[in-house]
Tab-separated table of C-alpha atoms in Angstrom:
chain	number	residue	atom	x	y	z
A	1	UNK	CA	2.005	22.443	6.360
A	2	UNK	CA	3.026	18.910	5.486
A	3	UNK	CA	6.026	17.328	6.894
A	4	UNK	CA	8.158	17.519	3.595
A	5	UNK	CA	11.265	15.684	3.314
A	6	UNK	CA	13.815	17.095	0.751
A	7	UNK	CA	16.911	15.581	-0.814
A	8	UNK	CA	20.178	17.215	-0.829
A	9	UNK	CA	20.370	17.596	-4.633
A	10	UNK	CA	18.405	17.034	-7.744
A	11	UNK	CA	20.752	14.194	-8.806
A	12	UNK	CA	20.244	12.435	-5.525
A	13	UNK	CA	16.564	12.743	-5.685
A	14	UNK	CA	16.410	11.048	-9.049
A	15	UNK	CA	19.027	8.378	-8.203
A	16	UNK	CA	16.334	6.003	-7.311
A	17	UNK	CA	14.394	6.610	-10.274
A	18	UNK	CA	17.377	5.771	-12.439
A	19	UNK	CA	18.141	2.707	-10.612
A	20	UNK	CA	14.673	1.487	-10.453
A	21	UNK	CA	14.524	2.039	-14.281
A	22	UNK	CA	17.669	0.004	-14.678
A	23	UNK	CA	16.113	-2.836	-12.574
A	24	UNK	CA	12.922	-2.699	-14.670
A	25	UNK	CA	15.017	-3.429	-17.741
A	26	UNK	CA	16.711	-6.239	-16.019
A	27	UNK	CA	13.302	-7.666	-14.962
A	28	UNK	CA	12.051	-7.282	-18.491
A	29	UNK	CA	15.344	-8.952	-19.968
A	30	UNK	CA	15.172	-11.960	-17.551
A	31	UNK	CA	11.495	-12.482	-18.520
A	32	UNK	CA	12.426	-12.796	-22.153
A	33	UNK	CA	15.486	-14.866	-21.580
A	34	UNK	CA	13.380	-17.328	-19.367
A	35	UNK	CA	10.710	-17.719	-21.951
A	36	UNK	CA	8.191	-15.478	-20.085
A	37	UNK	CA	6.118	-13.609	-22.578
A	38	UNK	CA	3.297	-11.206	-22.484
A	39	UNK	CA	3.535	-11.040	-18.762
A	40	UNK	CA	1.904	-14.473	-18.422
A	41	UNK	CA	4.229	-15.758	-15.683
A	42	UNK	CA	5.880	-12.559	-14.703
A	43	UNK	CA	4.528	-12.733	-11.136
A	44	UNK	CA	6.539	-15.791	-10.533
A	45	UNK	CA	9.838	-13.947	-11.351
A	46	UNK	CA	8.496	-10.838	-9.335
A	47	UNK	CA	7.908	-12.967	-6.283
A	48	UNK	CA	11.511	-14.332	-6.423
A	49	UNK	CA	12.948	-10.757	-6.802
A	50	UNK	CA	10.681	-9.218	-4.079
A	51	UNK	CA	11.591	-11.827	-1.392
A	52	UNK	CA	15.205	-10.616	-1.600
A	53	UNK	CA	17.971	-12.279	0.460
A	54	UNK	CA	17.474	-13.927	3.862
A	55	UNK	CA	18.172	-11.719	6.904
A	56	UNK	CA	20.683	-12.727	9.436
A	57	UNK	CA	19.944	-13.703	13.116
A	58	UNK	CA	18.657	-11.110	15.453
A	59	UNK	CA	19.803	-11.280	19.008
A	60	UNK	CA	17.333	-8.606	20.178
A	61	UNK	CA	14.188	-10.323	19.009
A	62	UNK	CA	12.303	-13.536	19.490
A	63	UNK	CA	10.893	-14.477	16.120
A	64	UNK	CA	8.172	-17.191	15.580
A	65	UNK	CA	6.123	-18.492	12.624
A	66	UNK	CA	2.554	-18.985	13.654
A	67	UNK	CA	-0.982	-19.163	12.216
A	68	UNK	CA	-3.641	-16.679	13.138
A	69	UNK	CA	-7.038	-18.266	12.198
A	70	UNK	CA	-5.170	-20.317	9.623
A	71	UNK	CA	-3.394	-17.282	8.099
A	72	UNK	CA	0.403	-17.567	8.176
A	73	UNK	CA	2.108	-14.902	10.234
A	74	UNK	CA	5.491	-14.145	11.635
A	75	UNK	CA	5.615	-12.523	14.983
A	76	UNK	CA	8.579	-10.453	16.323
A	77	UNK	CA	8.857	-9.938	20.230
A	78	UNK	CA	11.465	-7.838	21.812
A	79	UNK	CA	13.722	-10.114	24.092
A	80	UNK	CA	13.820	-7.284	26.716
A	81	UNK	CA	11.100	-7.787	29.254
A	82	UNK	CA	8.564	-4.901	29.588
A	83	UNK	CA	7.045	-3.696	32.775
A	84	UNK	CA	3.655	-2.950	30.858
A	85	UNK	CA	1.896	-4.491	27.910
A	86	UNK	CA	3.515	-3.481	24.712
A	87	UNK	CA	1.847	-2.084	21.606
A	88	UNK	CA	1.096	-4.355	18.720
A	89	UNK	CA	1.668	-3.594	14.992
A	90	UNK	CA	0.351	-5.613	12.176
A	91	UNK	CA	2.149	-5.333	8.821
A	92	UNK	CA	0.495	-5.989	5.495
A	93	UNK	CA	3.285	-6.091	2.889
A	94	UNK	CA	2.939	-4.597	-0.544
A	95	UNK	CA	3.291	-6.234	-3.891
A	96	UNK	CA	0.014	-5.580	-5.780
A	97	UNK	CA	-1.637	-8.489	-4.030
A	98	UNK	CA	0.448	-10.611	-6.481
A	99	UNK	CA	3.954	-10.705	-4.935
A	100	UNK	CA	5.805	-9.908	-1.779
A	101	UNK	CA	5.738	-11.981	1.338
A	102	UNK	CA	6.673	-12.201	5.072
A	103	UNK	CA	10.261	-12.604	3.869
A	104	UNK	CA	10.147	-9.458	1.634
A	105	UNK	CA	9.379	-7.372	4.787
A	106	UNK	CA	11.640	-9.142	7.190
A	107	UNK	CA	14.174	-6.313	7.633
A	108	UNK	CA	11.448	-3.632	7.886
A	109	UNK	CA	9.573	-5.539	10.577
A	110	UNK	CA	12.520	-6.317	12.723
A	111	UNK	CA	13.515	-2.618	12.544
A	112	UNK	CA	10.001	-1.582	13.655
A	113	UNK	CA	9.993	-3.996	16.363
A	114	UNK	CA	13.310	-3.047	17.724
A	115	UNK	CA	12.956	0.842	17.305
A	116	UNK	CA	9.570	1.154	18.670
A	117	UNK	CA	9.686	-1.590	21.235
A	118	UNK	CA	6.541	-3.261	19.770
A	119	UNK	CA	5.276	-6.688	19.127
A	120	UNK	CA	5.143	-6.804	15.336
A	121	UNK	CA	2.991	-9.202	13.365
A	122	UNK	CA	3.612	-9.745	9.605
A	123	UNK	CA	0.893	-11.218	7.772
A	124	UNK	CA	1.481	-13.707	5.059
A	125	UNK	CA	-1.858	-13.366	3.102
A	126	UNK	CA	-2.641	-15.464	0.121
A	127	UNK	CA	-1.570	-14.099	-3.222
A	128	UNK	CA	-3.380	-13.514	-6.533
A	129	UNK	CA	-3.801	-15.051	-9.101
A	130	UNK	CA	-3.241	-18.429	-7.203
A	131	UNK	CA	-5.986	-17.163	-4.726
A	132	UNK	CA	-8.770	-15.079	-6.251
A	133	UNK	CA	-9.767	-11.682	-4.794
A	134	UNK	CA	-10.861	-10.909	-2.135
A	135	UNK	CA	-8.893	-13.742	-0.373
A	136	UNK	CA	-5.961	-11.046	0.301
A	137	UNK	CA	-8.244	-8.812	2.229
A	138	UNK	CA	-10.135	-11.429	4.076
A	139	UNK	CA	-6.670	-13.087	5.276
A	140	UNK	CA	-5.667	-9.691	6.510
A	141	UNK	CA	-8.990	-9.134	8.321
A	142	UNK	CA	-8.979	-12.600	9.722
A	143	UNK	CA	-5.442	-12.190	11.181
A	144	UNK	CA	-6.278	-8.778	12.583
A	145	UNK	CA	-9.406	-9.973	14.338
A	146	UNK	CA	-7.544	-12.947	15.774
A	147	UNK	CA	-4.827	-10.687	17.047
A	148	UNK	CA	-7.199	-8.167	18.566
A	149	UNK	CA	-8.916	-11.067	20.445
A	150	UNK	CA	-5.532	-12.793	21.467
A	151	UNK	CA	-3.231	-9.788	21.924
A	152	UNK	CA	-2.621	-10.188	25.759
A	153	UNK	CA	-1.307	-13.786	24.890
A	154	UNK	CA	1.694	-11.875	23.219
A	155	UNK	CA	2.086	-9.334	26.029
A	156	UNK	CA	0.160	-6.806	23.866
A	157	UNK	CA	-2.349	-4.232	24.973
A	158	UNK	CA	-5.452	-4.802	22.746
A	159	UNK	CA	-6.210	-1.160	22.852
A	160	UNK	CA	-2.844	-0.151	21.438
A	161	UNK	CA	-2.760	-2.133	18.067
A	162	UNK	CA	-1.714	-0.277	14.864
A	163	UNK	CA	-1.976	-1.620	11.245
A	164	UNK	CA	0.617	-0.584	8.786
A	165	UNK	CA	0.753	-1.433	5.030
A	166	UNK	CA	2.545	-0.237	1.961
A	167	UNK	CA	1.131	-0.107	-1.646
A	168	UNK	CA	-1.467	-2.888	-1.906
A	169	UNK	CA	-0.824	-3.544	1.830
A	170	UNK	CA	-1.976	0.068	2.332
A	171	UNK	CA	-5.201	-0.747	0.495
A	172	UNK	CA	-5.673	-3.838	2.717
A	173	UNK	CA	-4.922	-1.616	5.818
A	174	UNK	CA	-7.650	0.909	4.762
A	175	UNK	CA	-10.027	-1.749	4.011
A	176	UNK	CA	-9.679	-3.576	7.230
A	177	UNK	CA	-9.849	-0.469	9.382
A	178	UNK	CA	-13.034	0.357	7.361
A	179	UNK	CA	-14.590	-3.112	7.833
A	180	UNK	CA	-13.772	-3.010	11.713
A	181	UNK	CA	-14.839	0.650	12.099
A	182	UNK	CA	-18.186	-0.073	13.709
A	183	UNK	CA	-17.483	-3.417	15.356
A	184	UNK	CA	-18.330	-3.547	19.062
A	185	UNK	CA	-17.332	-7.029	19.900
A	186	UNK	CA	-13.616	-6.465	19.554
A	187	UNK	CA	-11.231	-3.694	20.615
A	188	UNK	CA	-10.668	-0.883	18.223
A	189	UNK	CA	-7.890	-0.331	15.939
A	190	UNK	CA	-5.696	2.405	17.562
A	191	UNK	CA	-3.973	3.875	14.481
A	192	UNK	CA	-3.263	3.068	10.718
A	193	UNK	CA	-0.145	3.719	8.630
A	194	UNK	CA	-0.702	4.074	4.861
A	195	UNK	CA	2.431	4.092	2.724
A	196	UNK	CA	1.733	5.192	-0.892
A	197	UNK	CA	-1.463	3.199	-0.904
A	198	UNK	CA	-3.797	2.330	-3.871
A	199	UNK	CA	-7.185	3.625	-2.662
A	200	UNK	CA	-9.291	4.001	-5.828
A	201	UNK	CA	-9.568	2.602	-9.401
A	202	UNK	CA	-11.973	5.082	-10.982
A	203	UNK	CA	-9.582	7.634	-12.194
A	204	UNK	CA	-5.998	6.819	-13.492
A	205	UNK	CA	-5.692	10.273	-14.987
A	206	UNK	CA	-5.043	12.310	-11.850
A	207	UNK	CA	-1.974	14.677	-11.845
A	208	UNK	CA	0.154	12.167	-10.231
A	209	UNK	CA	-0.624	9.574	-12.954
A	210	UNK	CA	0.255	12.134	-15.630
A	211	UNK	CA	3.311	13.343	-13.976
A	212	UNK	CA	4.794	9.997	-13.158
A	213	UNK	CA	3.040	8.096	-15.981
A	214	UNK	CA	6.546	6.499	-17.280
A	215	UNK	CA	8.180	5.955	-13.945
A	216	UNK	CA	9.801	2.536	-13.615
A	217	UNK	CA	8.327	-0.230	-11.406
A	218	UNK	CA	4.803	1.419	-11.288
A	219	UNK	CA	4.203	3.382	-14.451
A	220	UNK	CA	0.533	4.509	-15.229
A	221	UNK	CA	0.135	1.652	-17.559
A	222	UNK	CA	1.699	-1.005	-15.119
A	223	UNK	CA	-0.583	0.139	-12.328
A	224	UNK	CA	-3.676	-0.778	-14.359
A	225	UNK	CA	-1.942	-3.935	-15.685
A	226	UNK	CA	-1.486	-5.031	-12.069
A	227	UNK	CA	-5.009	-4.225	-11.057
A	228	UNK	CA	-6.324	-6.373	-13.776
A	229	UNK	CA	-3.799	-9.030	-13.100
A	230	UNK	CA	-4.868	-9.151	-9.436
A	231	UNK	CA	-8.312	-9.468	-10.213
A	232	UNK	CA	-7.763	-12.246	-12.732
A	233	UNK	CA	-9.269	-10.061	-15.545
A	234	UNK	CA	-8.468	-9.883	-19.252
A	235	UNK	CA	-5.543	-7.391	-19.452
A	236	UNK	CA	-6.788	-6.234	-22.958
A	237	UNK	CA	-9.100	-3.870	-21.134
A	238	UNK	CA	-6.213	-1.849	-19.821
A	239	UNK	CA	-6.455	0.887	-22.434
A	240	UNK	CA	-10.229	1.244	-21.627
A	241	UNK	CA	-9.647	1.613	-17.986
A	242	UNK	CA	-6.735	3.994	-18.444
A	243	UNK	CA	-9.089	6.185	-20.421
A	244	UNK	CA	-11.877	5.995	-17.735
A	245	UNK	CA	-14.265	4.090	-20.108
A	246	UNK	CA	-15.257	1.661	-17.297
A	247	UNK	CA	-16.855	4.256	-15.322
A	248	UNK	CA	-20.603	5.287	-16.029
A	249	UNK	CA	-21.321	8.948	-15.766
A	250	UNK	CA	-23.738	8.377	-12.966
A	251	UNK	CA	-20.698	6.969	-10.838
A	252	UNK	CA	-18.542	9.779	-12.093
A	253	UNK	CA	-21.070	12.308	-10.799
A	254	UNK	CA	-21.492	10.553	-7.509
A	255	UNK	CA	-17.885	10.392	-6.595
A	256	UNK	CA	-16.656	13.590	-8.049
A	257	UNK	CA	-17.019	14.978	-4.515
A	258	UNK	CA	-14.214	12.669	-3.373
A	259	UNK	CA	-12.175	11.809	-6.528
A	260	UNK	CA	-11.332	15.123	-8.382
A	261	UNK	CA	-8.153	16.703	-9.324
A	262	UNK	CA	-9.499	20.008	-7.917
A	263	UNK	CA	-9.237	18.546	-4.501
A	264	UNK	CA	-5.557	18.142	-4.840
A	265	UNK	CA	-3.385	21.050	-3.525
A	266	UNK	CA	-2.392	23.311	-6.321
A	267	UNK	CA	1.364	22.611	-5.890
A	268	UNK	CA	0.678	19.122	-7.026
A	269	UNK	CA	-1.302	20.093	-10.035
A	270	UNK	CA	1.411	22.060	-11.980
A	271	UNK	CA	1.151	21.119	-15.725
A	272	UNK	CA	-1.879	18.964	-15.139
A	273	UNK	CA	-4.185	18.498	-18.334
A	274	UNK	CA	-7.598	17.201	-17.965
A	275	UNK	CA	-8.048	14.182	-20.108
A	276	UNK	CA	-10.288	14.352	-23.167
A	277	UNK	CA	-13.791	12.819	-22.683
A	278	UNK	CA	-14.250	9.207	-23.553
A	279	UNK	CA	-16.986	6.894	-24.345
A	280	UNK	CA	-18.491	4.604	-21.589
A	281	UNK	CA	-18.082	0.913	-22.475
A	282	UNK	CA	-20.710	-1.068	-20.499
A	283	UNK	CA	-18.993	-4.386	-21.231
A	284	UNK	CA	-15.775	-3.202	-19.545
A	285	UNK	CA	-17.897	-1.967	-16.677
A	286	UNK	CA	-19.621	-5.228	-16.119
A	287	UNK	CA	-16.254	-7.127	-16.340
A	288	UNK	CA	-14.514	-4.815	-13.730
A	289	UNK	CA	-17.336	-4.076	-10.984
A	290	UNK	CA	-15.063	-5.221	-8.322
A	291	UNK	CA	-13.135	-1.816	-8.881
A	292	UNK	CA	-16.115	0.065	-7.410
A	293	UNK	CA	-16.193	-1.907	-4.144
A	294	UNK	CA	-14.918	-0.046	-1.129
A	295	UNK	CA	-12.991	-3.221	-0.388
A	296	UNK	CA	-10.979	-2.332	-3.479
A	297	UNK	CA	-11.200	1.291	-3.587
A	298	UNK	CA	-11.538	2.595	0.121
A	299	UNK	CA	-12.010	6.148	-1.074
A	300	UNK	CA	-15.485	5.312	-2.129
A	301	UNK	CA	-16.455	4.552	1.590
A	302	UNK	CA	-19.387	6.656	2.875
A	303	UNK	CA	-18.724	9.382	5.584
A	304	UNK	CA	-20.597	7.237	8.215
A	305	UNK	CA	-17.683	4.714	7.825
A	306	UNK	CA	-14.858	7.235	7.399
A	307	UNK	CA	-15.756	9.232	10.525
A	308	UNK	CA	-15.191	6.157	12.643
A	309	UNK	CA	-11.652	5.486	11.401
A	310	UNK	CA	-8.653	5.578	13.720
A	311	UNK	CA	-5.753	8.134	13.753
A	312	UNK	CA	-4.000	8.033	10.566
A	313	UNK	CA	-0.494	8.352	9.071
A	314	UNK	CA	-0.221	8.729	5.387
A	315	UNK	CA	3.100	8.852	3.614
A	316	UNK	CA	3.156	9.804	0.004
A	317	UNK	CA	6.113	10.049	-2.512
A	318	UNK	CA	6.450	12.500	-5.175
A	319	UNK	CA	7.610	10.199	-7.851
A	320	UNK	CA	4.700	7.869	-7.583
A	321	UNK	CA	1.610	7.441	-9.695
A	322	UNK	CA	-0.371	6.806	-6.569
A	323	UNK	CA	0.682	9.915	-4.777
A	324	UNK	CA	-2.756	11.601	-5.280
A	325	UNK	CA	-4.651	8.609	-3.976
A	326	UNK	CA	-2.907	9.413	-0.553
A	327	UNK	CA	-3.714	13.047	-0.893
A	328	UNK	CA	-7.409	12.709	-1.638
A	329	UNK	CA	-7.675	10.187	1.382
A	330	UNK	CA	-6.024	12.657	3.533
A	331	UNK	CA	-8.715	15.235	2.650
A	332	UNK	CA	-11.423	12.828	3.186
A	333	UNK	CA	-10.209	11.762	6.623
A	334	UNK	CA	-9.755	15.399	7.614
A	335	UNK	CA	-13.098	16.499	6.467
A	336	UNK	CA	-14.395	13.916	8.902
A	337	UNK	CA	-12.301	15.089	11.649
A	338	UNK	CA	-9.945	12.108	11.789
A	339	UNK	CA	-6.404	13.051	13.093
A	340	UNK	CA	-4.019	12.790	10.106
A	341	UNK	CA	-0.235	12.764	10.178
A	342	UNK	CA	1.193	13.392	6.645
A	343	UNK	CA	4.701	12.971	5.425
A	344	UNK	CA	5.535	13.627	1.727
A	345	UNK	CA	8.974	12.406	0.619
A	346	UNK	CA	10.012	14.672	-2.200
A	347	UNK	CA	12.561	12.373	-3.678
A	348	UNK	CA	10.642	9.165	-2.882
A	349	UNK	CA	9.326	6.755	-5.302
A	350	UNK	CA	6.952	3.693	-5.402
A	351	UNK	CA	8.547	0.654	-3.989
A	352	UNK	CA	11.202	2.721	-2.104
A	353	UNK	CA	10.420	0.822	1.145
A	354	UNK	CA	11.287	-2.503	-0.412
A	355	UNK	CA	15.007	-1.431	-0.560
A	356	UNK	CA	15.277	-0.692	3.158
A	357	UNK	CA	17.954	-2.573	5.019
A	358	UNK	CA	20.141	-3.479	1.990
A	359	UNK	CA	23.147	-1.327	2.728
A	360	UNK	CA	24.233	0.580	-0.290
A	361	UNK	CA	21.001	-0.470	-2.188
A	362	UNK	CA	19.149	1.306	0.358
A	363	UNK	CA	17.973	4.877	-0.433
A	364	UNK	CA	17.567	7.944	1.811
A	365	UNK	CA	13.816	7.742	0.904
A	366	UNK	CA	13.647	4.168	2.219
A	367	UNK	CA	14.946	5.131	5.612
A	368	UNK	CA	12.866	8.213	5.901
A	369	UNK	CA	9.667	6.168	5.264
A	370	UNK	CA	10.650	3.646	7.957
A	371	UNK	CA	11.591	6.384	10.350
A	372	UNK	CA	8.358	8.231	9.921
A	373	UNK	CA	6.571	5.013	10.417
A	374	UNK	CA	8.504	4.211	13.581
A	375	UNK	CA	8.131	7.822	15.014
A	376	UNK	CA	4.428	7.672	14.358
A	377	UNK	CA	3.928	4.259	16.040
A	378	UNK	CA	5.905	5.416	19.104
A	379	UNK	CA	3.260	8.024	19.790
A	380	UNK	CA	0.762	5.306	20.710
């Protein structure tokens, strides 16, 4: 049975949805008032909002800004001396690869460092569309390899390094762990934490896409829009991708064993309606071939890679279009005998983690996600 976290009442469960809907309206209103139309410069406003307010000083941590192989990082070291080498935690922030930053996850990283007595490294990877895909994943990979090689310089046991990421950061986490799975020249990643990750871009009509199609912040339509924006593609292809017209039948048949509504537990398929068949559009497929790379869609990795992955914690949220990506990856990992810890936040929604540490603006689901993450990390 999953570790399911339930809210106290239906009204409380939906509180986050109402507030995120309100904030979405504020975002759209601000965009119009600032002359931002057709989402052309929306990422600029999103970056400003996502960065939030600066955190206050922290007497329990040494905090340093460094570069790992030319990638900006911020490292959080507990001030209290440790008799043994500490575990290390790499954090890849979310934000669709377009926004988010070291600053946006400042409160989260500080909390993880303090509560788990770990050395935390927050990675400031380059953002799209300023820096084209796959610069984001490559930055995360470079910073990870550097940390694995130099961990002892920071009082970290190189055999106790964990990677953690939310949303697109979860995508980068899964991708980096896959790319390093069979490396023999560096220590192995000990574990990974995937918080409502995007793990595939073949099917945007899974049960969670239908159920949460109009949820604020990351609706079904916005998810595809952000995917195209991240890849610097023409967003007019959005409807074709929503319909699945970018996927040839041969690829659908090949990956049906891994991306299929029938693989999702029945309790998550209530009221699901299979979409109507659509025509394949070769031009759209040619324009979006990156969607079929395992670097972008880790669910497509072969079993020879998946079976070598580290212990994994997957956190899914009920009110999230990406919920089923996490559920499908959970099954893939378990089918390959990988140890999986799964937490499902019944009242949770996409972006809930971003509210952590903001007092009355922080939701119970925000704290639950962080607490589950800390407790998992402490097990290593």
